[in-house]
Short mmCIF file of C-alpha atoms in Angstrom, two decimals:
data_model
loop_
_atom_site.label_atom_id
_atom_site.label_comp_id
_atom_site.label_asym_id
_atom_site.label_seq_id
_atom_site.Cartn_x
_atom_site.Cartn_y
_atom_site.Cartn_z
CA UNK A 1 155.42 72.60 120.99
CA UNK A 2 154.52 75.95 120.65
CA UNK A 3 156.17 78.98 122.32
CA UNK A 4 154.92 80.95 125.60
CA UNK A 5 154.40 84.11 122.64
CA UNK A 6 152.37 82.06 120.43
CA UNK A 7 150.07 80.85 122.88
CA UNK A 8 150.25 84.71 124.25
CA UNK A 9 149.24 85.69 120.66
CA UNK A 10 146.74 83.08 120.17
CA UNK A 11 144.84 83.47 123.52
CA UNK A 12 144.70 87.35 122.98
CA UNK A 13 143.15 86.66 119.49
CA UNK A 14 140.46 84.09 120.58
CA UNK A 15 139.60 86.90 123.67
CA UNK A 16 138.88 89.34 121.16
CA UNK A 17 137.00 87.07 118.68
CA UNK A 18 135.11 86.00 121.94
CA UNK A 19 134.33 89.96 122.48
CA UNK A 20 133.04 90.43 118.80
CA UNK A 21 130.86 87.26 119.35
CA UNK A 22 129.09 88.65 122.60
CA UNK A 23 128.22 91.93 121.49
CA UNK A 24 126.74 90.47 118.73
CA UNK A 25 124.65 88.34 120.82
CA UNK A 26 123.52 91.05 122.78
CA UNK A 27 122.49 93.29 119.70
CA UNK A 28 120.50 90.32 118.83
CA UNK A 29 119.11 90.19 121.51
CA UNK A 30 117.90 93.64 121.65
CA UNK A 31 117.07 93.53 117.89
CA UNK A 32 114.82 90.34 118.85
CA UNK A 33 113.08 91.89 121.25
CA UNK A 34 111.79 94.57 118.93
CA UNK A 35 110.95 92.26 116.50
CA UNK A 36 108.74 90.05 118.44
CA UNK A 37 107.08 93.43 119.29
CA UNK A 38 106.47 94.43 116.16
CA UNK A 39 105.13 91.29 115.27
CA UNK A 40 102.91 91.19 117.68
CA UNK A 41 102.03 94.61 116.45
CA UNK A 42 100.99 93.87 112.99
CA UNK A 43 98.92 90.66 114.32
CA UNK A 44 95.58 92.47 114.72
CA UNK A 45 95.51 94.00 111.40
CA UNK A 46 95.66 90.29 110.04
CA UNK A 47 93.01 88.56 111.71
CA UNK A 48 90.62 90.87 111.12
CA UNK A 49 92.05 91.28 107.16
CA UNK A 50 91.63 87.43 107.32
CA UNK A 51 88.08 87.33 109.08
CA UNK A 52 87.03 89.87 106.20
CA UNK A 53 88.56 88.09 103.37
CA UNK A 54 86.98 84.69 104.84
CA UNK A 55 83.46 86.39 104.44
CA UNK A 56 83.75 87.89 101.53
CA UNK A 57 85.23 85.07 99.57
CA UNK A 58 82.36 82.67 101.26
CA UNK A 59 80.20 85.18 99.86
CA UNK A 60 81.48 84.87 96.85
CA UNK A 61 82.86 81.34 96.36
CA UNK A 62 80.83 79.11 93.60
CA UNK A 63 80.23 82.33 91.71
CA UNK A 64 81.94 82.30 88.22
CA UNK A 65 83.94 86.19 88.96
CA UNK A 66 85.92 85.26 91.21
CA UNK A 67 88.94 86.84 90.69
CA UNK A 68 91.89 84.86 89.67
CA UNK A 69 94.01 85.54 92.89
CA UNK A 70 91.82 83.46 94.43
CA UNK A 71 90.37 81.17 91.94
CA UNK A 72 93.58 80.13 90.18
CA UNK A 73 94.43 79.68 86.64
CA UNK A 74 93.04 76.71 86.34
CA UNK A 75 96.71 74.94 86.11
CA UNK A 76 99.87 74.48 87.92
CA UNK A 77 102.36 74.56 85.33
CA UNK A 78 104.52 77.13 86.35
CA UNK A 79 105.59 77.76 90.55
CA UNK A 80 106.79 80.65 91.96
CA UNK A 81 108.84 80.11 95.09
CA UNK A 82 109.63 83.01 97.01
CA UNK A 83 112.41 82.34 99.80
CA UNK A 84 112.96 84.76 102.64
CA UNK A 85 116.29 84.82 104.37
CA UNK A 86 118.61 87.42 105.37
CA UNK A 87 120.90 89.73 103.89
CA UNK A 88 123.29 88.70 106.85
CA UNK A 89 125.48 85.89 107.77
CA UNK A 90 126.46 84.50 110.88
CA UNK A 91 123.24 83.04 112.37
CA UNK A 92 123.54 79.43 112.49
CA UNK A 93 121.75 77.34 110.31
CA UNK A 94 119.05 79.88 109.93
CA UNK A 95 119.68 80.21 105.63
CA UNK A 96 120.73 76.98 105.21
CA UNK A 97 117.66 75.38 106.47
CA UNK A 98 115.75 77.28 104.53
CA UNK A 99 117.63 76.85 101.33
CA UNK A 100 117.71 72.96 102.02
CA UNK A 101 114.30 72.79 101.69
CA UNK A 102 113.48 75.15 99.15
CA UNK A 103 115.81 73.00 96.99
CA UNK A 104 114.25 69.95 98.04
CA UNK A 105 110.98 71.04 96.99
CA UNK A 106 112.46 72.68 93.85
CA UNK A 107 113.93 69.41 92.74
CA UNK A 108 110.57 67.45 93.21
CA UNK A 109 108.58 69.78 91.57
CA UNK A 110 111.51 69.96 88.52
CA UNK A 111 111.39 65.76 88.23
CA UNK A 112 107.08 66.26 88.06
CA UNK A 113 107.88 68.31 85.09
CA UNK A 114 107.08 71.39 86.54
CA UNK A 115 108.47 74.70 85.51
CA UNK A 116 110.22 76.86 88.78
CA UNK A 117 110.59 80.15 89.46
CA UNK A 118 112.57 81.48 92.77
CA UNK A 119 112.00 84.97 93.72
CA UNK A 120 114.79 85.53 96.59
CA UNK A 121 114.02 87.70 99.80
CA UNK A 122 117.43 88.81 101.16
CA UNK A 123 120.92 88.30 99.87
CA UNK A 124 122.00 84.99 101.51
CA UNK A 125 119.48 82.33 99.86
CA UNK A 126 120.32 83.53 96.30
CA UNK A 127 124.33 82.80 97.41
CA UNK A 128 122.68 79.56 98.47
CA UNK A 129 120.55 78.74 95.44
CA UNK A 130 122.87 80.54 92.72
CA UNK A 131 124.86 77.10 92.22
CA UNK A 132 122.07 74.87 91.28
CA UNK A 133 119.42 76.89 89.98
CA UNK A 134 120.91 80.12 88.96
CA UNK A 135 119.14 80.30 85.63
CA UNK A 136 115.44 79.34 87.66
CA UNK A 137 116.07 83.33 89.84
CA UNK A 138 113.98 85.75 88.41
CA UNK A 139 114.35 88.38 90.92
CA UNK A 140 116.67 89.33 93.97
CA UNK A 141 115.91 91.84 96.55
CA UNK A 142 117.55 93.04 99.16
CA UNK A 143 117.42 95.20 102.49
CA UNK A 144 113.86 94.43 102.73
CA UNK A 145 114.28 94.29 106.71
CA UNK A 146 116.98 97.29 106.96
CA UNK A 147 116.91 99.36 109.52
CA UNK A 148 113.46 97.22 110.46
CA UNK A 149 110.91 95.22 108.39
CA UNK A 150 108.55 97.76 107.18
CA UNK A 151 104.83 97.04 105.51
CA UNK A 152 105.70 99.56 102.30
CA UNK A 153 108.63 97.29 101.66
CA UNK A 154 106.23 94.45 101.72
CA UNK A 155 103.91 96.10 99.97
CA UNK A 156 106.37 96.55 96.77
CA UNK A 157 107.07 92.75 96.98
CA UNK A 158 103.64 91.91 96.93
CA UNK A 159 102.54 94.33 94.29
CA UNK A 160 105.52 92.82 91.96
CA UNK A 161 103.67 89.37 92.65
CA UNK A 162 100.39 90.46 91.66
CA UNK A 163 102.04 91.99 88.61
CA UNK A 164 104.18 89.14 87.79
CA UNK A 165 100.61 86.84 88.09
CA UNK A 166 98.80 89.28 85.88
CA UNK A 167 101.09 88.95 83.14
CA UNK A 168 100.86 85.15 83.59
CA UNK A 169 104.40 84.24 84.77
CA UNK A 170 103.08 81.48 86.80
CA UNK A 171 100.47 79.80 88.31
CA UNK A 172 100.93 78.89 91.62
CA UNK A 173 102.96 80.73 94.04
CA UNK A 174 104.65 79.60 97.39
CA UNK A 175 106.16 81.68 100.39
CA UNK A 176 108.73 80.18 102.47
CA UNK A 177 109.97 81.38 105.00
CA UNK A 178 111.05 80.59 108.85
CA UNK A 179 108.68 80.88 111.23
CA UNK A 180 109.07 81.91 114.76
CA UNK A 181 108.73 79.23 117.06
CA UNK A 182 110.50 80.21 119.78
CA UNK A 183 113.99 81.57 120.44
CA UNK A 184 115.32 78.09 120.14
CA UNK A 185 113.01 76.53 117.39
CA UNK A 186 112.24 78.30 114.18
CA UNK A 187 110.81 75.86 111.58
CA UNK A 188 110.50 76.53 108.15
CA UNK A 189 107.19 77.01 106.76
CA UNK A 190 105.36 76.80 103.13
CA UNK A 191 102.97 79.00 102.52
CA UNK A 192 100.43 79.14 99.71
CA UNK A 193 99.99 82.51 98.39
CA UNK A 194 98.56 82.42 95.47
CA UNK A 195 95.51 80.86 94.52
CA UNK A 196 94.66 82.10 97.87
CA UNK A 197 93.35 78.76 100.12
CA UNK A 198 91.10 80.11 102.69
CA UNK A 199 91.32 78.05 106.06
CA UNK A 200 87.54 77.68 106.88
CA UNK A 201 88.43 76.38 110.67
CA UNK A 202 89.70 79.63 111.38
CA UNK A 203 86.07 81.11 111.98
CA UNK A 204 84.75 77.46 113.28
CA UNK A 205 86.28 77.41 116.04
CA UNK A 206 86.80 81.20 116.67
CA UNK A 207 83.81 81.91 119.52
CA UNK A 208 83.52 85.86 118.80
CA UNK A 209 83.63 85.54 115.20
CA UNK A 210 80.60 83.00 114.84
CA UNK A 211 78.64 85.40 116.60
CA UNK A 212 78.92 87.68 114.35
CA UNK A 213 78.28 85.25 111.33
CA UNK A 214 75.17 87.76 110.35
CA UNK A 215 74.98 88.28 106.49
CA UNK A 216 76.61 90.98 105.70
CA UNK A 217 75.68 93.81 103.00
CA UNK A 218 78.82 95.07 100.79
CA UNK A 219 79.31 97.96 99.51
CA UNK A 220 80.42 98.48 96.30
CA UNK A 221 80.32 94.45 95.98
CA UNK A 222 81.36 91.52 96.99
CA UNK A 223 83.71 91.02 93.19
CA UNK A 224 84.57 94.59 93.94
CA UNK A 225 85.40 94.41 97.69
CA UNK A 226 87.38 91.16 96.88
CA UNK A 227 89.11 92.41 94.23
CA UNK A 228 90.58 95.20 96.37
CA UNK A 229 91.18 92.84 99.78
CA UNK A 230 92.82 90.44 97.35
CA UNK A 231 96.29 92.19 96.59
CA UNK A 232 96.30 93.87 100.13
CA UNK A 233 95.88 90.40 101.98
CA UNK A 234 98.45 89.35 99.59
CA UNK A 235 101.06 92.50 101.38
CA UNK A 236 100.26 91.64 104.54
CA UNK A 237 101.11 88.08 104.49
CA UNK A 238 104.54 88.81 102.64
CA UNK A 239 104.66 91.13 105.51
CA UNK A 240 103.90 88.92 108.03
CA UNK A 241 106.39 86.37 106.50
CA UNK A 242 109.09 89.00 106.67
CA UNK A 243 108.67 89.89 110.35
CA UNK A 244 108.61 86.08 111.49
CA UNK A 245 111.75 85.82 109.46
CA UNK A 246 113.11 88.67 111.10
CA UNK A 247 112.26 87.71 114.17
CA UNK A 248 114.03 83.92 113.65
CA UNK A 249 116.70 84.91 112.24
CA UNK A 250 117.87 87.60 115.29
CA UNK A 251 116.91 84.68 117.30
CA UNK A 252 118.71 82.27 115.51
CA UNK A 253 122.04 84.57 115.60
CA UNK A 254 121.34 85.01 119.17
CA UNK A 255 121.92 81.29 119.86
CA UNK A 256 124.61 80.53 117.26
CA UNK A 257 126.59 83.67 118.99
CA UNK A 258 125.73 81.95 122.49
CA UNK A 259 127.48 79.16 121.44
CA UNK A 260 130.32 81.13 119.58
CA UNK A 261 131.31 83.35 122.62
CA UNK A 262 131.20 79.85 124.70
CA UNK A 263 133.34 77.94 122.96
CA UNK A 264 136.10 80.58 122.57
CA UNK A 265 135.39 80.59 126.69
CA UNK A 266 136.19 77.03 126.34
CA UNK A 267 139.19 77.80 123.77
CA UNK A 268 140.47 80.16 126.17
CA UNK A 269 140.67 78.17 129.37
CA UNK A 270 142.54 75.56 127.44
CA UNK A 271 144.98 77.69 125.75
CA UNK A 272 145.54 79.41 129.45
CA UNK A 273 146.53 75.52 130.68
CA UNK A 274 148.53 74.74 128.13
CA UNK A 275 150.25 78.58 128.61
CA UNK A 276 150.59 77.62 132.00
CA UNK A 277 152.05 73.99 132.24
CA UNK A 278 154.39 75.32 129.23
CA UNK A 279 155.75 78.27 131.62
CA UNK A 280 156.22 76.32 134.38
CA UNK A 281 157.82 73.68 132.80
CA UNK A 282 160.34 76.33 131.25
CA UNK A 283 160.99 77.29 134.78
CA UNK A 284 161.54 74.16 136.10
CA UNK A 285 163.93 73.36 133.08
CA UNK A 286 165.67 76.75 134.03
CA UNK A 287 166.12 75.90 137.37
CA UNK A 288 167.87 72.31 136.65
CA UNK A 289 170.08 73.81 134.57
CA UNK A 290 171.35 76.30 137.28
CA UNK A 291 171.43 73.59 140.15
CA UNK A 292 173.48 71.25 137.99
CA UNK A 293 175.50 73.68 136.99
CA UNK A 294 176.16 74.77 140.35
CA UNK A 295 176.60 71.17 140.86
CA UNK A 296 179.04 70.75 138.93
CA UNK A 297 181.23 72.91 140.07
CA UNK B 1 80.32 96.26 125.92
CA UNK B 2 78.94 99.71 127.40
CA UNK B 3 75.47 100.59 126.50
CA UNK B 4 74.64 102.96 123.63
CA UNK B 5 78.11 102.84 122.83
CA UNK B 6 80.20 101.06 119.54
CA UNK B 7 83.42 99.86 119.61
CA UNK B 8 85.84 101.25 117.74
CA UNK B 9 88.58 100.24 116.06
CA UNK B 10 91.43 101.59 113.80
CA UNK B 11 94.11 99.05 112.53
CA UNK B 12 97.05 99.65 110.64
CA UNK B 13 98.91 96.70 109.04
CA UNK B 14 101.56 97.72 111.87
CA UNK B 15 99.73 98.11 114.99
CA UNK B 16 96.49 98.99 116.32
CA UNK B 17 96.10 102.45 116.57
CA UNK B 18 92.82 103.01 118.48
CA UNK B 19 90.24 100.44 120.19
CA UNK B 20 87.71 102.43 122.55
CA UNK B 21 84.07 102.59 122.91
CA UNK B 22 82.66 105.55 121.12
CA UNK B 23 78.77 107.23 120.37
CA UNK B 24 79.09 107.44 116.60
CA UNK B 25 82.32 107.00 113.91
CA UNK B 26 81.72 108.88 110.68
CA UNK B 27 83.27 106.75 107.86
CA UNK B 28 84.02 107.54 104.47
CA UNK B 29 83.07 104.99 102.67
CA UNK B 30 83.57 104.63 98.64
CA UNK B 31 80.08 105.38 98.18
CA UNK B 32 79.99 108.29 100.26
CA UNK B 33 79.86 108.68 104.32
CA UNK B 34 78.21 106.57 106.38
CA UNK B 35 77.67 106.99 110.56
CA UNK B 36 77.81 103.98 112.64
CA UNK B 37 75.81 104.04 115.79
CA UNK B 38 75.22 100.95 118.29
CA UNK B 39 72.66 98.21 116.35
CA UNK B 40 73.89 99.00 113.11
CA UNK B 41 73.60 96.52 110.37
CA UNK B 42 76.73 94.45 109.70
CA UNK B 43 78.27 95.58 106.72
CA UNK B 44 81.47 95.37 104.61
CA UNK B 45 82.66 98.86 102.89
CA UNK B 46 85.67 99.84 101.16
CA UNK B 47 87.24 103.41 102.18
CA UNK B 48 88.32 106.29 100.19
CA UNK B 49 91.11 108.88 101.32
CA UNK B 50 89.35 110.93 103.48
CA UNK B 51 88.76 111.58 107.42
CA UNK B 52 86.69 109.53 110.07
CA UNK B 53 85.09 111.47 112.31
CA UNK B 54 84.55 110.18 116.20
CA UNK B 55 81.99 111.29 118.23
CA UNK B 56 82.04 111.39 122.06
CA UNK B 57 79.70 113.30 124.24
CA UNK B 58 77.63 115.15 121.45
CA UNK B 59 80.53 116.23 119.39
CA UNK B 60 83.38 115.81 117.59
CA UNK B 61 86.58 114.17 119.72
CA UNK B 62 89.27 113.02 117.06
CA UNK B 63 89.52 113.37 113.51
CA UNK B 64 91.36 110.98 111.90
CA UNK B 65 93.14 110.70 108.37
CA UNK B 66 92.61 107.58 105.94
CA UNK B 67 94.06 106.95 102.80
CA UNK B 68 91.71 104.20 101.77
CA UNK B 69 91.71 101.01 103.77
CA UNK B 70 88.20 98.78 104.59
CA UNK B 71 85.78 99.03 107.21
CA UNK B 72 83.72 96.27 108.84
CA UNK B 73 80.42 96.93 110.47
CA UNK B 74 78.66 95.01 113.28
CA UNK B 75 76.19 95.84 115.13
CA UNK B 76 78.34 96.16 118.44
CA UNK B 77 81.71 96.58 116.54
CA UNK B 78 83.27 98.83 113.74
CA UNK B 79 86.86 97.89 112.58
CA UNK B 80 89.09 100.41 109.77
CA UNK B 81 91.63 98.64 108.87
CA UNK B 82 93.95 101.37 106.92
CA UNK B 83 97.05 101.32 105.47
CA UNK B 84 98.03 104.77 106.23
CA UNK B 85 96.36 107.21 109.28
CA UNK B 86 97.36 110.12 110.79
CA UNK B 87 95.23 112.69 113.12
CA UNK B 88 94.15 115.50 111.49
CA UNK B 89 95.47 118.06 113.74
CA UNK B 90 99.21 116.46 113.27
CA UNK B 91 99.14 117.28 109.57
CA UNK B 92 101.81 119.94 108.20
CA UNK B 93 100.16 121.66 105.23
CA UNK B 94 103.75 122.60 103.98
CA UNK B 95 104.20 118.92 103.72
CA UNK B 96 101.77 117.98 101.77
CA UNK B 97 101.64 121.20 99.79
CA UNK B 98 105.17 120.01 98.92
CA UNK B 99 104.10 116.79 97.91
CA UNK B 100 101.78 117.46 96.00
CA UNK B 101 104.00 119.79 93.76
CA UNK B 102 106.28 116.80 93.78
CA UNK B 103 103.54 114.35 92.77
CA UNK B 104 102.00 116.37 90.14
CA UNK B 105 105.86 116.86 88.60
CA UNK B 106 105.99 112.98 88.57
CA UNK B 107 102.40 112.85 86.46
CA UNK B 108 104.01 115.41 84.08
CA UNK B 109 106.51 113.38 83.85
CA UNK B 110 105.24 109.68 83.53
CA UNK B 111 106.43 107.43 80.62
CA UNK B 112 103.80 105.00 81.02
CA UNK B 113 100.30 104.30 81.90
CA UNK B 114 100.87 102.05 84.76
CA UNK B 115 102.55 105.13 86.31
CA UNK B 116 100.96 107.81 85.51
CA UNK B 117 97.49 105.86 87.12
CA UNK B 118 100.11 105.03 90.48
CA UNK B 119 100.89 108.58 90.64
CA UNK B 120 96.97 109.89 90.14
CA UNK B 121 96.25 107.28 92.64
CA UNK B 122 98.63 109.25 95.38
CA UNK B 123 97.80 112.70 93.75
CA UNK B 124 94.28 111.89 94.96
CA UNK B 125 95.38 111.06 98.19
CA UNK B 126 97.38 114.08 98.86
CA UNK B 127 94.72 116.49 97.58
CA UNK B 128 92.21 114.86 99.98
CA UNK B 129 94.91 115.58 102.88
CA UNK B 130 94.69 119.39 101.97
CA UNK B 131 91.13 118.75 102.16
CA UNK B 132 91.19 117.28 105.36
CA UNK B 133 92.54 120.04 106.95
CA UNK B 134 90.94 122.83 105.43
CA UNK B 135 87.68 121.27 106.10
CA UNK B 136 85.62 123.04 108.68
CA UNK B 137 84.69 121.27 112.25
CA UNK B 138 81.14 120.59 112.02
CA UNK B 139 79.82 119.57 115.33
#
């Protein structure tokens, strides 16, 4: 049975774990908002990056130079996964989702005799990873989204890709990341980078774009034009990946600090009952004491 | 869309920056400038660093920095997408004169090729700033 000052003690440290918890919802919160924003934001410049690449590369397609960002290597030998998380703790199962499957997928790719490479976004999935495949990491990096996601910081990531492609390091590389469903759902989401796959539904069933499905005349040309859109399409989905990661993983503290600063709620009320019962059975016990005493006399 | 007019658009990879309906955009394409007026035929260009020039009402209304970026062209529609843009009149020479002392220090000082080309690459850029705003308002 524990004393009236230990449940004292323990109620006033549960109250100010419960404070920590809510404040960090509501910077969250606020940080979630101006993520979603900012995603929104950089949508625009990617449709219209992917409309061009889509016309280019149909342009281009069955010739012989394409370039090999979007043709391939002609194997699959060697993958590149790159993992976003965060550089932060504390919201919910946001990492370990993501490092579930990434090691899922690294483990069937190993047992097809694959090689793997893991290029970690943000500091938590390479404490994830580090275990089982600390000798597959090539590369760490970290603060990408500090104070916010920005495209330069994208833009470094995806120019160490091309890089690392050019010199032949692998063949096929993978983004995962979470995507931003909504604040309660974010699902974790492959996404092939390299070869490039085109999605030809996009234009299909886009009513403005067919419209303007007029031939179009390049200049320089189409290799040239393609070899330029190539590694900048490549920087802007990293950069997209990093904002919808941004943007899940604010959410996803959000909730697990909902939850955190209700429970202690919870935690509280009990404690308070148990304080309670305990004091007034103290009294009670006090009060016998005297009467029989008095009693006794 | 308004008559006699094309719609413009400037997009950088972290917002849109402009979308209105304008007489004419100058571009500066790779392969030199180009004007875009209503009708014209669709086309694909890369940019250089350099500035796009709207027109409104017979003359020059904004004049805007690019440093490199693509442009589309349809007849009713003509989208920059740019990596970096900045209006003209915003531009601090001591800035970029700054920079460009900086930048040519870092050519001086590069170890390797891959570098030195990076650095060239932005020296370009910065002397095509200075350019920018020296450059006389034709109308």
């Amino acid at each position: 049975m524990p004393s009236l000052k230990d449940l004292r003690v323990r109620i006033a440290s549960v109250k100010s774990t419960q404070r920590i918890t809510s404040a960090m919802k509501m910077v969250a919160a606020a940080k979630l908002r101006r993520a979603q924003d900012s995603a929104e934001q950089a949508r625009p410049f990617a449709e219209r990056m992917e409309r061009m690449l889509a016309s280019v590369a149909g342009s281009v397609a069955d010739g012989a130079g394409a370039p090999p960002l979007l043709a391939g290597t002609g194997k699959d030998d060697t993958h590149l996964i790159v993992l976003v998380s965060s550089d932060r703790g504390l919201c919910g199962g946001f990492n370990t989702n993501l490092a579930r499957f990434v090691r899922t997928h690294t483990r069937a790719l190993i047992r097809e005799g694959k090689t793997v490479k893991l290029y970690c976004v943000g500091r938590k999935g390479f404490g994830q990873l580090r275990s089982e495949f600390g000798e597959n990491i090539i590369e760490v990096r970290e603060d990408v989204a500090k104070p916010a996601p920005s495209f330069p910081a994208a833009r470094d990531i995806a120019l160490e890709l091309a890089a690392l492609y050019e010199q032949g390091a692998f063949d096929v590389c993978t983004l995962v990341y979470n995507k931003f469903v909504s604040v309660l759902t974010q699902t974790v989401t492959p996404l092939q980078l390299i070869p490039f796959a085109i999605e030809d539904s996009a234009s299909a069933d886009d009513g403005a774009a067919a419209t303007s499905e007029a031939i179009y005349e390049y200049e320089p040309s189409e290799e040239k034009i393609l070899t330029e859109l190539l590694p900048r399409n490549l920087a802007v989905q990293v950069y997209r990946a990093i904002l919808e990661s941004f943007a899940s993983e604010q959410a996803s503290r959000m909730t697990a600090m909902d939850n955190a600063t209700r429970n202690a709620g919870d935690m509280i009320d009990r404690l308070t009952t148990n304080y309670n019962r305990t004091r007034q059975a103290f009294i009670t016990k006090e009060l016998i004491e005297i009467i029989s005493g008095a009693e006794a006399l | 869309m308004i008559e006699g007019r094309v719609e413009f658009e400037l997009v950088s990879p972290e917002s849109l920056l402009l979308s209105e309906a304008v007489e004419m955009v100058v571009v500066p394409g790779d392969q030199g400038d180009f004007g875009v007026l209503p009708g014209h035929a669709p086309m694909i260009s890369t940019i250089r660093a350099g500035v796009i020039h709207v027109y409104a009402g017979g003359s020059v209304q904004r004049r805007i920095f690019v440093a490199g970026g693509f442009a589309e062209v349809t007849p009713e529609r003509c989208t920059v997408l740019a990596e970096e843009a900045m209006v003209v009149g915003d531009m601090d020479r001591g800035v970029i004169e700054q920079e460009l002392r900086d930048l040519s220090e870092d050519a001086d000082d590069a170890s390797d090729e891959e570098e030195l080309e990076f650095t060239q690459a932005r020296l370009q850029v910065a002397r095509a700033k200075l350019k920018a705003i020296d450059e006389p308002l034709y109308q």
